[in-house]
């Protein structure tokens, strides 16, 4: 493997690389014409094109390896329509000296349709680097198990990757259709998670995606860094919508508010239990204690406590207080208890308690799935790394199961009308020139 | 090499961005302003930080439930038209071009978790064949097999109590377009399921004189290109769908069409099975297995002349007179070509 370039993400003469780096994103965003354009000689154009293309496609692979792997045949497919195949055996299209004698009239009359798909060409040239996509390290990067192709290679070399259940330490292993490869989930979480030192990363207001720019994404806002993990991973849209109300407040205040409210509630429960020991029935005391326990539990994982759950707890406390006040006023505990138990309010309270326990269960599940664990080399609770979203796509020749960090290489990448499956930032012309460069000795 | 005075002098005070204007610059950049070895921000670098803190900031965090790719115009502020919002069918429209300069590469939807569960349920619990599930759910044959295979591993992990990467899965799926699960009615098409691979023999232009008095079909065209090239009807993954369509075109009922489809499917499956069985039997007949303590030793009779058809071929095996072993030479690739 060639050593890492000294100027890997260079701003002066930018080359797009296979990484999820923000410098790379900037270089990608201003990727324009490759080389000097039409004023350059053919050789110069080819040189610039292959230089840029190779800087992206398998930059860590020796040129000799690539020259041997290069294949001038571009794999392609044509989607077939079962109905059209059943309707004719092809003789109609072949009649009239191969032009289809009455095809033109039939298409115009609307009896038949234009099967040639003449409007859409197949971009064969975009498939120049298809042999590269067969490499194991490339496939790992494409399946989003590593943040760069070099990191994917390192995972293989360090023994974190299995192919069909067997450890594979060769990054240059060429996957066969049907091969299942798997990366240790901890490595994947490390590669694509936020860094540990980003726990208290300040987020500016301009970090938020501007709603005026993206009208359909008004539920993408993230309240705080702490709220971010839980909200990102498992909050429903309605829950997120509830957060929108607090959008204008500063980030940190939401989480702090939650904590403060919880503390207040705890104090109130404590005071009631201390001051009104005599006025309370045994059942009421039990209820207060249960509430106190719940509050403590919620406090211990304030990072994942949602404002709704806190509001629910607050409501419970208020209803309990009201109940006790009614008891005091009526002076007959049994009567008040009976009045409370026979009417709807008690049922409502039960329902609320049930809802609360459900919310708590959900919180517990979230916590279990994405716990705080300082022993991990990445930020916990886990959240995706910054500047990652523009690089997130999965090509069709892979099928990925993210939960077990495994993927199957279904088939070799192919071109089809209007589409090529090899991911590449470069346009058709650049690929054509690079193709011509590698064609010269063959 | 001593520090160059030229580079420090070249950077004008106005060109270096101030820390007040650029909060993301490394700390201490301003404090070392008089140091000769200080790294001064170049114009390129300040432009980058301006973009990162300005128009590019929208790409820092994912846009929940949709893609957040560089759009053609939106990289520098302003949304590209017609790329967001919902279409007439109610499915979410999204920016599908991760590379603004390459319009031939699209980020296509992936299977949603519900759809994966549905496919696994059909294959494992309901015992449907992979081919059937593929035709019903409009998902490629290989993909159906892969989904079922990986779901099995996932379930095994769950049973073993291994921690699954749920937060990672949720995050990635929320950044990607997804094909939703539709258990009743027609499924949402995920991909074209009847792809015909372009055969290399058909890549060249061919002048083939035929008689105009007799029909020239697809099968004839295949034979004209290469003697062994089968017509498209037999090379696509779902030939049974053609049988179904034939019955429909002849005016048959839905039930008849379904019966024809099933018959064709079972026939194709039987043929494939027979072929596989034959191959396996030939392989077994040629191999002699000796059971070892840890490994089984498998022996096969090989004739160097027969392997490559010619005793001088480099593909031949074993020691041959005049042919040195090359496997200790530099540059011989010894990476496995398959893992079973």
mmCIF file of N, CA, C and O in Angstrom, chain A residues 23 26 30 32 73 76-78 80 83 85 88-89 91 94 126 144 163-164 166 173 176 178 182 201 206-207 214 216 220 232-233 368 383 386-387 390 392 396 398-399 401-403 416 420 424 426, chain B residues 44-45 48 56-57 60-62 64 66 68-69 84 99 101-102 104 108-109 116 143 149-150 154 157 163 165 168 170-172 174 190 192 194-196 198 200 216-218 245 336-340:
data_model
loop_
_atom_site.group_PDB
_atom_site.id
_atom_site.type_symbol
_atom_site.label_atom_id
_atom_site.label_comp_id
_atom_site.label_asym_id
_atom_site.label_seq_id
_atom_site.Cartn_x
_atom_site.Cartn_y
_atom_site.Cartn_z
ATOM 1 N N UNK A 23 -13.162 18.558 5.283
ATOM 2 C CA UNK A 23 -12.332 19.152 4.234
ATOM 3 C C UNK A 23 -12.711 18.535 2.896
ATOM 4 O O UNK A 23 -12.792 19.205 1.876
ATOM 5 N N UNK A 26 -15.883 19.914 1.617
ATOM 6 C CA UNK A 26 -15.685 21.237 1.014
ATOM 7 C C UNK A 26 -15.110 21.077 -0.395
ATOM 8 O O UNK A 26 -15.576 21.712 -1.339
ATOM 9 N N UNK A 30 -16.986 22.060 -4.199
ATOM 10 C CA UNK A 30 -16.528 23.004 -5.223
ATOM 11 C C UNK A 30 -15.829 22.271 -6.361
ATOM 12 O O UNK A 30 -15.036 22.871 -7.093
ATOM 13 N N UNK A 32 -15.133 21.227 -9.707
ATOM 14 C CA UNK A 32 -15.554 21.797 -10.991
ATOM 15 C C UNK A 32 -14.930 21.036 -12.132
ATOM 16 O O UNK A 32 -14.877 19.807 -12.103
ATOM 17 N N UNK A 73 -14.154 -4.217 -20.508
ATOM 18 C CA UNK A 73 -15.559 -4.607 -20.683
ATOM 19 C C UNK A 73 -16.376 -4.062 -19.523
ATOM 20 O O UNK A 73 -16.063 -4.322 -18.364
ATOM 21 N N UNK A 76 -23.237 -4.530 -17.873
ATOM 22 C CA UNK A 76 -24.480 -3.770 -17.957
ATOM 23 C C UNK A 76 -25.660 -4.725 -17.967
ATOM 24 O O UNK A 76 -25.498 -5.918 -18.251
ATOM 25 N N UNK A 77 -26.822 -4.194 -17.607
ATOM 26 C CA UNK A 77 -28.050 -4.977 -17.696
ATOM 27 C C UNK A 77 -29.127 -4.144 -18.385
ATOM 28 O O UNK A 77 -29.036 -2.920 -18.436
ATOM 29 N N UNK A 78 -30.108 -4.858 -18.918
ATOM 30 C CA UNK A 78 -31.277 -4.186 -19.486
ATOM 31 C C UNK A 78 -32.499 -4.730 -18.754
ATOM 32 O O UNK A 78 -32.711 -5.940 -18.735
ATOM 33 N N UNK A 80 -35.972 -6.109 -18.324
ATOM 34 C CA UNK A 80 -36.921 -6.678 -19.276
ATOM 35 C C UNK A 80 -38.324 -6.646 -18.690
ATOM 36 O O UNK A 80 -38.509 -6.781 -17.482
ATOM 37 N N UNK A 83 -44.281 -8.788 -19.671
ATOM 38 C CA UNK A 83 -45.454 -8.635 -20.530
ATOM 39 C C UNK A 83 -45.028 -8.512 -21.990
ATOM 40 O O UNK A 83 -45.593 -9.174 -22.872
ATOM 41 N N UNK A 85 -42.223 -9.521 -23.331
ATOM 42 C CA UNK A 85 -41.628 -10.779 -23.791
ATOM 43 C C UNK A 85 -42.707 -11.796 -24.132
ATOM 44 O O UNK A 85 -42.565 -12.586 -25.064
ATOM 45 N N UNK A 88 -44.619 -10.940 -27.632
ATOM 46 C CA UNK A 88 -44.027 -11.182 -28.946
ATOM 47 C C UNK A 88 -42.760 -12.011 -28.800
ATOM 48 O O UNK A 88 -42.072 -11.949 -27.787
ATOM 49 N N UNK A 89 -42.446 -12.786 -29.864
ATOM 50 C CA UNK A 89 -41.227 -13.600 -29.805
ATOM 51 C C UNK A 89 -40.053 -12.870 -30.437
ATOM 52 O O UNK A 89 -39.005 -13.450 -30.669
ATOM 53 N N UNK A 91 -40.027 -11.495 -33.500
ATOM 54 C CA UNK A 91 -39.996 -11.495 -34.961
ATOM 55 C C UNK A 91 -40.538 -10.181 -35.520
ATOM 56 O O UNK A 91 -40.135 -9.755 -36.604
ATOM 57 N N UNK A 94 -37.781 -7.796 -35.640
ATOM 58 C CA UNK A 94 -36.728 -8.152 -36.583
ATOM 59 C C UNK A 94 -37.183 -7.992 -38.031
ATOM 60 O O UNK A 94 -36.360 -7.935 -38.940
ATOM 61 N N UNK A 126 -19.117 5.309 -16.922
ATOM 62 C CA UNK A 126 -19.070 5.508 -15.466
ATOM 63 C C UNK A 126 -18.714 4.227 -14.719
ATOM 64 O O UNK A 126 -18.585 4.236 -13.511
ATOM 65 N N UNK A 144 -20.873 1.472 4.516
ATOM 66 C CA UNK A 144 -20.901 2.431 5.627
ATOM 67 C C UNK A 144 -20.479 1.798 6.949
ATOM 68 O O UNK A 144 -21.048 2.082 7.993
ATOM 69 N N UNK A 163 -15.411 -12.919 6.461
ATOM 70 C CA UNK A 163 -16.135 -13.162 5.212
ATOM 71 C C UNK A 163 -16.721 -14.561 5.318
ATOM 72 O O UNK A 163 -15.996 -15.515 5.580
ATOM 73 N N UNK A 164 -18.011 -14.652 5.153
ATOM 74 C CA UNK A 164 -18.748 -15.915 5.322
ATOM 75 C C UNK A 164 -18.389 -16.598 6.647
ATOM 76 O O UNK A 164 -18.205 -17.815 6.715
ATOM 77 N N UNK A 166 -15.633 -16.478 8.337
ATOM 78 C CA UNK A 166 -14.219 -16.765 8.588
ATOM 79 C C UNK A 166 -13.415 -15.473 8.542
ATOM 80 O O UNK A 166 -13.665 -14.618 7.689
ATOM 81 N N UNK A 173 -8.936 -8.977 -0.990
ATOM 82 C CA UNK A 173 -9.779 -10.119 -1.350
ATOM 83 C C UNK A 173 -10.913 -9.637 -2.240
ATOM 84 O O UNK A 173 -11.604 -8.669 -1.908
ATOM 85 N N UNK A 176 -16.912 -12.425 -4.030
ATOM 86 C CA UNK A 176 -17.712 -13.129 -5.031
ATOM 87 C C UNK A 176 -19.186 -12.859 -4.741
ATOM 88 O O UNK A 176 -19.555 -12.651 -3.587
ATOM 89 N N UNK A 178 -22.656 -13.143 -3.483
ATOM 90 C CA UNK A 178 -23.181 -14.007 -2.423
ATOM 91 C C UNK A 178 -22.330 -14.017 -1.174
ATOM 92 O O UNK A 178 -22.742 -14.571 -0.162
ATOM 93 N N UNK A 182 -18.689 -9.138 7.441
ATOM 94 C CA UNK A 182 -19.184 -8.614 8.700
ATOM 95 C C UNK A 182 -18.034 -7.930 9.438
ATOM 96 O O UNK A 182 -16.925 -8.459 9.504
ATOM 97 N N UNK A 201 -19.784 19.601 22.902
ATOM 98 C CA UNK A 201 -19.548 20.450 21.746
ATOM 99 C C UNK A 201 -20.586 21.558 21.689
ATOM 100 O O UNK A 201 -21.775 21.281 21.686
ATOM 101 N N UNK A 206 -26.717 28.439 13.881
ATOM 102 C CA UNK A 206 -26.684 28.172 12.444
ATOM 103 C C UNK A 206 -26.441 26.695 12.147
ATOM 104 O O UNK A 206 -26.495 26.266 11.008
ATOM 105 N N UNK A 207 -26.156 25.897 13.185
ATOM 106 C CA UNK A 207 -26.013 24.459 13.022
ATOM 107 C C UNK A 207 -27.312 23.811 12.611
ATOM 108 O O UNK A 207 -27.336 22.783 11.948
ATOM 109 N N UNK A 214 -35.557 24.279 3.906
ATOM 110 C CA UNK A 214 -36.074 22.929 3.714
ATOM 111 C C UNK A 214 -37.444 22.807 4.355
ATOM 112 O O UNK A 214 -37.541 22.400 5.511
ATOM 113 N N UNK A 216 -39.823 20.761 4.077
ATOM 114 C CA UNK A 216 -40.336 19.441 4.455
ATOM 115 C C UNK A 216 -39.648 18.876 5.689
ATOM 116 O O UNK A 216 -40.042 17.867 6.222
ATOM 117 N N UNK A 220 -36.550 18.251 11.964
ATOM 118 C CA UNK A 220 -35.192 17.739 12.076
ATOM 119 C C UNK A 220 -34.436 18.383 13.220
ATOM 120 O O UNK A 220 -33.304 18.022 13.465
ATOM 121 N N UNK A 232 -32.610 11.434 18.344
ATOM 122 C CA UNK A 232 -32.234 10.966 17.024
ATOM 123 C C UNK A 232 -32.562 9.507 16.854
ATOM 124 O O UNK A 232 -33.142 9.095 15.879
ATOM 125 N N UNK A 233 -32.205 8.724 17.858
ATOM 126 C CA UNK A 233 -32.283 7.289 17.644
ATOM 127 C C UNK A 233 -33.702 6.764 17.728
ATOM 128 O O UNK A 233 -34.066 5.880 16.999
ATOM 129 N N UNK A 368 -31.043 0.947 27.441
ATOM 130 C CA UNK A 368 -30.362 -0.340 27.299
ATOM 131 C C UNK A 368 -29.730 -0.472 25.913
ATOM 132 O O UNK A 368 -28.664 -1.059 25.758
ATOM 133 N N UNK A 383 -23.942 8.669 18.991
ATOM 134 C CA UNK A 383 -24.628 9.440 17.953
ATOM 135 C C UNK A 383 -23.699 9.508 16.746
ATOM 136 O O UNK A 383 -22.481 9.386 16.894
ATOM 137 N N UNK A 386 -20.143 14.000 12.998
ATOM 138 C CA UNK A 386 -20.509 15.191 12.234
ATOM 139 C C UNK A 386 -20.062 15.055 10.780
ATOM 140 O O UNK A 386 -19.144 14.305 10.469
ATOM 141 N N UNK A 387 -20.691 15.786 9.902
ATOM 142 C CA UNK A 387 -20.350 15.874 8.483
ATOM 143 C C UNK A 387 -20.467 14.529 7.786
ATOM 144 O O UNK A 387 -19.788 14.269 6.817
ATOM 145 N N UNK A 390 -23.832 13.818 4.172
ATOM 146 C CA UNK A 390 -23.694 13.927 2.710
ATOM 147 C C UNK A 390 -23.033 12.715 2.066
ATOM 148 O O UNK A 390 -23.092 12.557 0.861
ATOM 149 N N UNK A 392 -23.693 9.495 3.048
ATOM 150 C CA UNK A 392 -24.440 8.277 3.382
ATOM 151 C C UNK A 392 -25.308 7.844 2.202
ATOM 152 O O UNK A 392 -26.294 8.487 1.878
ATOM 153 N N UNK A 396 -26.622 -0.320 -4.876
ATOM 154 C CA UNK A 396 -27.580 -1.420 -5.001
ATOM 155 C C UNK A 396 -26.947 -2.805 -5.035
ATOM 156 O O UNK A 396 -27.631 -3.797 -4.865
ATOM 157 N N UNK A 398 -25.037 -4.007 -2.950
ATOM 158 C CA UNK A 398 -24.858 -4.482 -1.575
ATOM 159 C C UNK A 398 -26.203 -4.524 -0.878
ATOM 160 O O UNK A 398 -27.063 -3.690 -1.126
ATOM 161 N N UNK A 399 -26.387 -5.520 -0.010
ATOM 162 C CA UNK A 399 -27.538 -5.505 0.886
ATOM 163 C C UNK A 399 -26.966 -5.500 2.298
ATOM 164 O O UNK A 399 -26.199 -6.383 2.669
ATOM 165 N N UNK A 401 -27.273 -5.191 6.537
ATOM 166 C CA UNK A 401 -28.047 -5.241 7.772
ATOM 167 C C UNK A 401 -27.238 -4.474 8.817
ATOM 168 O O UNK A 401 -26.226 -4.967 9.317
ATOM 169 N N UNK A 402 -27.686 -3.267 9.130
ATOM 170 C CA UNK A 402 -26.894 -2.393 9.998
ATOM 171 C C UNK A 402 -26.860 -2.892 11.432
ATOM 172 O O UNK A 402 -25.917 -2.616 12.156
ATOM 173 N N UNK A 403 -27.901 -3.623 11.852
ATOM 174 C CA UNK A 403 -27.960 -4.041 13.258
ATOM 175 C C UNK A 403 -26.839 -4.993 13.625
ATOM 176 O O UNK A 403 -26.348 -4.987 14.741
ATOM 177 N N UNK A 416 -27.067 0.443 -16.057
ATOM 178 C CA UNK A 416 -28.369 0.204 -16.663
ATOM 179 C C UNK A 416 -28.800 1.518 -17.296
ATOM 180 O O UNK A 416 -28.184 2.546 -17.033
ATOM 181 N N UNK A 420 -25.485 4.319 -13.467
ATOM 182 C CA UNK A 420 -24.336 3.432 -13.246
ATOM 183 C C UNK A 420 -24.212 3.215 -11.752
ATOM 184 O O UNK A 420 -24.450 4.132 -10.976
ATOM 185 N N UNK A 424 -19.249 7.508 -7.825
ATOM 186 C CA UNK A 424 -18.090 8.314 -8.213
ATOM 187 C C UNK A 424 -18.512 9.773 -8.281
ATOM 188 O O UNK A 424 -19.592 10.082 -8.766
ATOM 189 N N UNK A 426 -17.239 11.985 -10.160
ATOM 190 C CA UNK A 426 -16.834 12.606 -11.412
ATOM 191 C C UNK A 426 -17.851 12.394 -12.520
ATOM 192 O O UNK A 426 -18.537 11.385 -12.557
ATOM 193 N N UNK B 44 -7.274 29.951 0.979
ATOM 194 C CA UNK B 44 -8.064 28.731 0.785
ATOM 195 C C UNK B 44 -8.691 28.282 2.111
ATOM 196 O O UNK B 44 -9.852 27.918 2.189
ATOM 197 N N UNK B 45 -7.827 28.326 3.141
ATOM 198 C CA UNK B 45 -8.284 27.838 4.443
ATOM 199 C C UNK B 45 -9.413 28.717 4.979
ATOM 200 O O UNK B 45 -10.414 28.229 5.490
ATOM 201 N N UNK B 48 -12.507 27.952 3.257
ATOM 202 C CA UNK B 48 -13.123 26.716 3.735
ATOM 203 C C UNK B 48 -13.890 26.960 5.022
ATOM 204 O O UNK B 48 -15.033 26.519 5.161
ATOM 205 N N UNK B 56 -22.190 25.719 4.345
ATOM 206 C CA UNK B 56 -21.978 24.285 4.515
ATOM 207 C C UNK B 56 -22.473 23.727 5.827
ATOM 208 O O UNK B 56 -22.491 22.515 6.025
ATOM 209 N N UNK B 57 -22.863 24.599 6.739
ATOM 210 C CA UNK B 57 -23.231 24.125 8.074
ATOM 211 C C UNK B 57 -24.435 23.183 8.052
ATOM 212 O O UNK B 57 -24.579 22.317 8.904
ATOM 213 N N UNK B 60 -23.717 19.461 8.426
ATOM 214 C CA UNK B 60 -23.011 18.923 9.583
ATOM 215 C C UNK B 60 -23.809 17.797 10.241
ATOM 216 O O UNK B 60 -23.271 16.768 10.611
ATOM 217 N N UNK B 61 -25.093 18.037 10.409
ATOM 218 C CA UNK B 61 -25.942 17.055 11.082
ATOM 219 C C UNK B 61 -26.941 16.490 10.079
ATOM 220 O O UNK B 61 -27.327 17.174 9.145
ATOM 221 N N UNK B 62 -27.382 15.239 10.289
ATOM 222 C CA UNK B 62 -28.339 14.669 9.336
ATOM 223 C C UNK B 62 -29.694 15.369 9.393
ATOM 224 O O UNK B 62 -30.075 15.901 10.432
ATOM 225 N N UNK B 64 -33.295 14.604 9.604
ATOM 226 C CA UNK B 64 -33.994 13.373 10.004
ATOM 227 C C UNK B 64 -35.015 12.963 8.957
ATOM 228 O O UNK B 64 -35.808 13.767 8.491
ATOM 229 N N UNK B 66 -34.664 12.083 5.907
ATOM 230 C CA UNK B 66 -34.392 12.320 4.494
ATOM 231 C C UNK B 66 -32.890 12.463 4.290
ATOM 232 O O UNK B 66 -32.130 12.504 5.234
ATOM 233 N N UNK B 68 -29.336 14.210 3.128
ATOM 234 C CA UNK B 68 -28.763 15.554 3.275
ATOM 235 C C UNK B 68 -27.530 15.655 2.384
ATOM 236 O O UNK B 68 -26.415 15.795 2.854
ATOM 237 N N UNK B 69 -27.759 15.511 1.077
ATOM 238 C CA UNK B 69 -26.647 15.520 0.132
ATOM 239 C C UNK B 69 -26.385 16.926 -0.367
ATOM 240 O O UNK B 69 -27.250 17.786 -0.308
ATOM 241 N N UNK B 84 -37.413 18.184 -3.182
ATOM 242 C CA UNK B 84 -37.918 17.803 -1.871
ATOM 243 C C UNK B 84 -39.447 17.829 -1.911
ATOM 244 O O UNK B 84 -40.049 18.241 -2.882
ATOM 245 N N UNK B 99 -23.485 13.099 -5.441
ATOM 246 C CA UNK B 99 -22.396 13.777 -6.124
ATOM 247 C C UNK B 99 -22.998 14.752 -7.133
ATOM 248 O O UNK B 99 -23.536 14.319 -8.154
ATOM 249 N N UNK B 101 -21.848 16.548 -9.390
ATOM 250 C CA UNK B 101 -21.331 16.566 -10.766
ATOM 251 C C UNK B 101 -21.644 15.265 -11.506
ATOM 252 O O UNK B 101 -21.443 15.181 -12.712
ATOM 253 N N UNK B 102 -22.039 14.237 -10.804
ATOM 254 C CA UNK B 102 -22.302 12.957 -11.463
ATOM 255 C C UNK B 102 -23.784 12.612 -11.338
ATOM 256 O O UNK B 102 -24.224 12.067 -10.343
ATOM 257 N N UNK B 104 -25.289 10.450 -13.063
ATOM 258 C CA UNK B 104 -25.553 9.045 -13.388
ATOM 259 C C UNK B 104 -25.508 8.165 -12.162
ATOM 260 O O UNK B 104 -25.811 6.986 -12.237
ATOM 261 N N UNK B 108 -30.288 5.234 -4.234
ATOM 262 C CA UNK B 108 -31.624 4.642 -4.365
ATOM 263 C C UNK B 108 -32.102 4.120 -3.007
ATOM 264 O O UNK B 108 -31.289 3.849 -2.123
ATOM 265 N N UNK B 109 -33.418 3.990 -2.841
ATOM 266 C CA UNK B 109 -33.933 3.563 -1.523
ATOM 267 C C UNK B 109 -33.387 2.206 -1.086
ATOM 268 O O UNK B 109 -33.106 1.342 -1.923
ATOM 269 N N UNK B 116 -37.869 -5.766 5.566
ATOM 270 C CA UNK B 116 -36.935 -6.869 5.814
ATOM 271 C C UNK B 116 -37.600 -7.936 6.688
ATOM 272 O O UNK B 116 -37.484 -9.127 6.411
ATOM 273 N N UNK B 143 -31.294 -10.356 -3.353
ATOM 274 C CA UNK B 143 -31.518 -9.523 -2.173
ATOM 275 C C UNK B 143 -32.423 -10.237 -1.166
ATOM 276 O O UNK B 143 -32.192 -10.180 0.043
ATOM 277 N N UNK B 149 -30.955 -14.396 5.085
ATOM 278 C CA UNK B 149 -29.731 -14.926 5.690
ATOM 279 C C UNK B 149 -29.250 -14.036 6.844
ATOM 280 O O UNK B 149 -28.906 -14.528 7.930
ATOM 281 N N UNK B 150 -29.276 -12.733 6.628
ATOM 282 C CA UNK B 150 -28.765 -11.832 7.669
ATOM 283 C C UNK B 150 -29.742 -11.708 8.828
ATOM 284 O O UNK B 150 -29.333 -11.510 9.966
ATOM 285 N N UNK B 154 -29.130 -12.153 12.798
ATOM 286 C CA UNK B 154 -29.606 -11.149 13.765
ATOM 287 C C UNK B 154 -30.386 -11.815 14.893
ATOM 288 O O UNK B 154 -30.184 -11.525 16.073
ATOM 289 N N UNK B 157 -28.118 -13.685 17.223
ATOM 290 C CA UNK B 157 -27.425 -12.761 18.126
ATOM 291 C C UNK B 157 -28.336 -12.349 19.270
ATOM 292 O O UNK B 157 -27.918 -12.241 20.413
ATOM 293 N N UNK B 163 -25.083 -7.658 21.931
ATOM 294 C CA UNK B 163 -25.629 -6.315 21.720
ATOM 295 C C UNK B 163 -25.654 -5.989 20.226
ATOM 296 O O UNK B 163 -24.635 -6.090 19.548
ATOM 297 N N UNK B 165 -26.262 -3.307 17.034
ATOM 298 C CA UNK B 165 -25.921 -1.887 16.836
ATOM 299 C C UNK B 165 -27.179 -1.085 16.490
ATOM 300 O O UNK B 165 -27.271 -0.489 15.426
ATOM 301 N N UNK B 168 -26.835 2.755 15.724
ATOM 302 C CA UNK B 168 -26.201 2.934 14.406
ATOM 303 C C UNK B 168 -27.208 2.673 13.291
ATOM 304 O O UNK B 168 -27.342 3.456 12.345
ATOM 305 N N UNK B 170 -30.512 2.776 13.389
ATOM 306 C CA UNK B 170 -31.542 3.816 13.334
ATOM 307 C C UNK B 170 -31.006 5.076 12.659
ATOM 308 O O UNK B 170 -31.693 5.706 11.856
ATOM 309 N N UNK B 171 -29.764 5.437 13.015
ATOM 310 C CA UNK B 171 -29.187 6.665 12.460
ATOM 311 C C UNK B 171 -29.005 6.547 10.961
ATOM 312 O O UNK B 171 -29.399 7.430 10.193
ATOM 313 N N UNK B 172 -28.432 5.419 10.506
ATOM 314 C CA UNK B 172 -28.164 5.261 9.069
ATOM 315 C C UNK B 172 -29.474 5.228 8.286
ATOM 316 O O UNK B 172 -29.625 5.894 7.267
ATOM 317 N N UNK B 174 -32.303 6.494 9.012
ATOM 318 C CA UNK B 174 -33.018 7.775 8.959
ATOM 319 C C UNK B 174 -32.359 8.730 7.973
ATOM 320 O O UNK B 174 -32.957 9.725 7.584
ATOM 321 N N UNK B 190 -39.217 -2.126 -5.410
ATOM 322 C CA UNK B 190 -37.924 -1.716 -4.862
ATOM 323 C C UNK B 190 -36.876 -1.600 -5.966
ATOM 324 O O UNK B 190 -36.102 -0.657 -5.988
ATOM 325 N N UNK B 192 -35.973 -3.178 -10.346
ATOM 326 C CA UNK B 192 -36.420 -4.051 -11.440
ATOM 327 C C UNK B 192 -35.943 -5.476 -11.172
ATOM 328 O O UNK B 192 -34.774 -5.691 -10.854
ATOM 329 N N UNK B 194 -36.402 -8.202 -13.276
ATOM 330 C CA UNK B 194 -36.088 -9.019 -14.453
ATOM 331 C C UNK B 194 -34.992 -8.379 -15.281
ATOM 332 O O UNK B 194 -35.216 -7.932 -16.404
ATOM 333 N N UNK B 195 -33.795 -8.298 -14.706
ATOM 334 C CA UNK B 195 -32.670 -7.679 -15.417
ATOM 335 C C UNK B 195 -31.995 -8.702 -16.313
ATOM 336 O O UNK B 195 -31.650 -9.797 -15.873
ATOM 337 N N UNK B 196 -31.795 -8.315 -17.552
ATOM 338 C CA UNK B 196 -31.087 -9.185 -18.496
ATOM 339 C C UNK B 196 -29.648 -8.705 -18.602
ATOM 340 O O UNK B 196 -29.404 -7.584 -19.043
ATOM 341 N N UNK B 198 -26.188 -7.916 -20.120
ATOM 342 C CA UNK B 198 -25.749 -7.733 -21.507
ATOM 343 C C UNK B 198 -24.602 -8.706 -21.764
ATOM 344 O O UNK B 198 -23.569 -8.644 -21.115
ATOM 345 N N UNK B 200 -21.444 -10.406 -23.559
ATOM 346 C CA UNK B 200 -20.314 -9.789 -24.252
ATOM 347 C C UNK B 200 -20.402 -9.988 -25.755
ATOM 348 O O UNK B 200 -19.996 -9.128 -26.523
ATOM 349 N N UNK B 216 -37.800 -14.264 -37.806
ATOM 350 C CA UNK B 216 -36.498 -14.274 -37.134
ATOM 351 C C UNK B 216 -36.743 -13.869 -35.676
ATOM 352 O O UNK B 216 -36.999 -12.702 -35.368
ATOM 353 N N UNK B 217 -36.705 -14.830 -34.770
ATOM 354 C CA UNK B 217 -37.113 -14.569 -33.385
ATOM 355 C C UNK B 217 -35.912 -14.223 -32.516
ATOM 356 O O UNK B 217 -34.781 -14.219 -32.968
ATOM 357 N N UNK B 218 -36.207 -13.977 -31.223
ATOM 358 C CA UNK B 218 -35.130 -13.686 -30.264
ATOM 359 C C UNK B 218 -34.157 -14.854 -30.140
ATOM 360 O O UNK B 218 -32.963 -14.661 -30.004
ATOM 361 N N UNK B 245 -47.901 -14.102 -17.985
ATOM 362 C CA UNK B 245 -48.387 -13.072 -18.907
ATOM 363 C C UNK B 245 -48.970 -13.692 -20.179
ATOM 364 O O UNK B 245 -49.922 -13.165 -20.744
ATOM 365 N N UNK B 336 -6.869 -15.730 -1.203
ATOM 366 C CA UNK B 336 -7.910 -16.698 -1.531
ATOM 367 C C UNK B 336 -8.861 -16.100 -2.565
ATOM 368 O O UNK B 336 -9.131 -14.903 -2.551
ATOM 369 N N UNK B 337 -9.335 -16.932 -3.465
ATOM 370 C CA UNK B 337 -10.279 -16.428 -4.461
ATOM 371 C C UNK B 337 -11.720 -16.692 -4.047
ATOM 372 O O UNK B 337 -12.640 -16.126 -4.612
ATOM 373 N N UNK B 338 -11.896 -17.561 -3.056
ATOM 374 C CA UNK B 338 -13.253 -17.748 -2.532
ATOM 375 C C UNK B 338 -13.195 -18.225 -1.085
ATOM 376 O O UNK B 338 -12.225 -18.877 -0.678
ATOM 377 N N UNK B 339 -14.215 -17.885 -0.336
ATOM 378 C CA UNK B 339 -14.340 -18.329 1.052
ATOM 379 C C UNK B 339 -15.674 -19.041 1.165
ATOM 380 O O UNK B 339 -16.703 -18.488 0.787
ATOM 381 N N UNK B 340 -15.649 -20.296 1.646
ATOM 382 C CA UNK B 340 -16.923 -21.024 1.727
ATOM 383 C C UNK B 340 -17.343 -21.235 3.158
ATOM 384 O O UNK B 340 -16.527 -21.210 4.059
#
